[in-house]
Amino acid sequence: QVQLVESGGGLVQAGGSLRLSCAASGSIFSINAMGWYRQFPGKQRELVASITNGGSTNYADSVKDRFTISRDNALNTVDLQMNSLKPEDTAVYYCNAFIVSRITRGLRDYWGRGTQVTVSS
């Protein structure tokens, strides 16, 4: 069993900052890419940022130069530092990771339950 648990969401004023954290735990053999997605009401989930186990990153154009993704491979965590937040960043943010199970040695992606980020104008 593998779990992803997010923390760090909340309410912030426009221009402010928040840091989201996600910890993977359970029967983990290895973790490949990790990332953060967000979902606006009535819309599909979209990629915000991703990072490989080698540290290569990818960002949505809308968050480039404002958000920074990082990970700690020893702790199985991935963080998203969000600066210069805008009201249009308001969404539910989900952690995602491609994990090889220690039990099955199979690779699949896992999702956290999501954390609400609200940016007031």
mmCIF file of C-alpha atoms in Angstrom, residues 3-59:
data_model
loop_
_atom_site.group_PDB
_atom_site.id
_atom_site.type_symbol
_atom_site.label_atom_id
_atom_site.label_comp_id
_atom_site.label_asym_id
_atom_site.label_seq_id
_atom_site.Cartn_x
_atom_site.Cartn_y
_atom_site.Cartn_z
ATOM 1 C CA GLN A 3 0.006 6.755 0.218
ATOM 2 C CA LEU A 4 0.619 10.334 -0.820
ATOM 3 C CA VAL A 5 -0.261 12.936 1.780
ATOM 4 C CA GLU A 6 -0.302 16.638 0.944
ATOM 5 C CA SER A 7 -0.053 19.566 3.321
ATOM 6 C CA GLY A 8 0.367 23.306 3.164
ATOM 7 C CA GLY A 9 -2.699 24.574 1.368
ATOM 8 C CA GLY A 10 -4.763 27.462 2.643
ATOM 9 C CA LEU A 11 -5.891 31.013 2.096
ATOM 10 C CA VAL A 12 -3.477 33.717 1.039
ATOM 11 C CA GLN A 13 -3.749 37.215 -0.406
ATOM 12 C CA ALA A 14 -2.732 37.940 -3.962
ATOM 13 C CA GLY A 15 1.004 38.420 -4.173
ATOM 14 C CA GLY A 16 1.622 36.122 -1.244
ATOM 15 C CA SER A 17 3.327 32.757 -1.014
ATOM 16 C CA LEU A 18 2.460 29.221 -0.004
ATOM 17 C CA ARG A 19 4.488 26.046 0.132
ATOM 18 C CA LEU A 20 2.858 22.714 -0.559
ATOM 19 C CA SER A 21 4.449 19.500 0.620
ATOM 20 C CA CYS A 22 3.716 15.901 -0.270
ATOM 21 C CA ALA A 23 5.106 12.805 1.407
ATOM 22 C CA ALA A 24 4.970 9.329 -0.098
ATOM 23 C CA SER A 25 4.922 6.376 2.266
ATOM 24 C CA GLY A 26 4.233 2.671 2.275
ATOM 25 C CA SER A 27 5.579 -0.196 0.213
ATOM 26 C CA ILE A 28 7.865 1.844 -2.015
ATOM 27 C CA PHE A 29 10.726 0.355 -3.987
ATOM 28 C CA SER A 30 11.493 3.465 -5.987
ATOM 29 C CA ILE A 31 9.877 6.686 -7.170
ATOM 30 C CA ASN A 32 10.182 7.981 -10.697
ATOM 31 C CA ALA A 33 8.623 11.315 -11.615
ATOM 32 C CA MET A 34 6.717 13.340 -9.051
ATOM 33 C CA GLY A 35 4.510 16.300 -9.699
ATOM 34 C CA TRP A 36 1.773 18.679 -8.761
ATOM 35 C CA TYR A 37 -1.511 19.079 -10.602
ATOM 36 C CA ARG A 38 -4.410 21.404 -9.989
ATOM 37 C CA GLN A 39 -8.077 21.289 -10.741
ATOM 38 C CA PHE A 40 -10.389 24.239 -11.198
ATOM 39 C CA PRO A 41 -14.128 23.774 -10.595
ATOM 40 C CA GLY A 42 -15.707 22.031 -13.547
ATOM 41 C CA LYS A 43 -12.376 21.531 -15.306
ATOM 42 C CA GLN A 44 -9.985 18.638 -15.796
ATOM 43 C CA ARG A 45 -6.896 18.275 -13.704
ATOM 44 C CA GLU A 46 -3.894 20.023 -15.251
ATOM 45 C CA LEU A 47 -0.177 19.739 -14.725
ATOM 46 C CA VAL A 48 1.408 22.504 -12.680
ATOM 47 C CA ALA A 49 4.951 21.179 -12.366
ATOM 48 C CA SER A 50 6.822 17.906 -12.444
ATOM 49 C CA ILE A 51 10.280 16.694 -11.484
ATOM 50 C CA THR A 52 12.155 13.535 -12.394
ATOM 51 C CA ASN A 53 14.204 11.533 -9.922
ATOM 52 C CA GLY A 54 17.231 13.119 -11.569
ATOM 53 C CA GLY A 55 15.950 16.608 -10.837
ATOM 54 C CA SER A 56 14.771 17.712 -14.275
ATOM 55 C CA THR A 57 11.760 19.973 -13.994
ATOM 56 C CA ASN A 58 8.831 20.979 -16.157
ATOM 57 C CA TYR A 59 6.374 23.801 -15.515
#
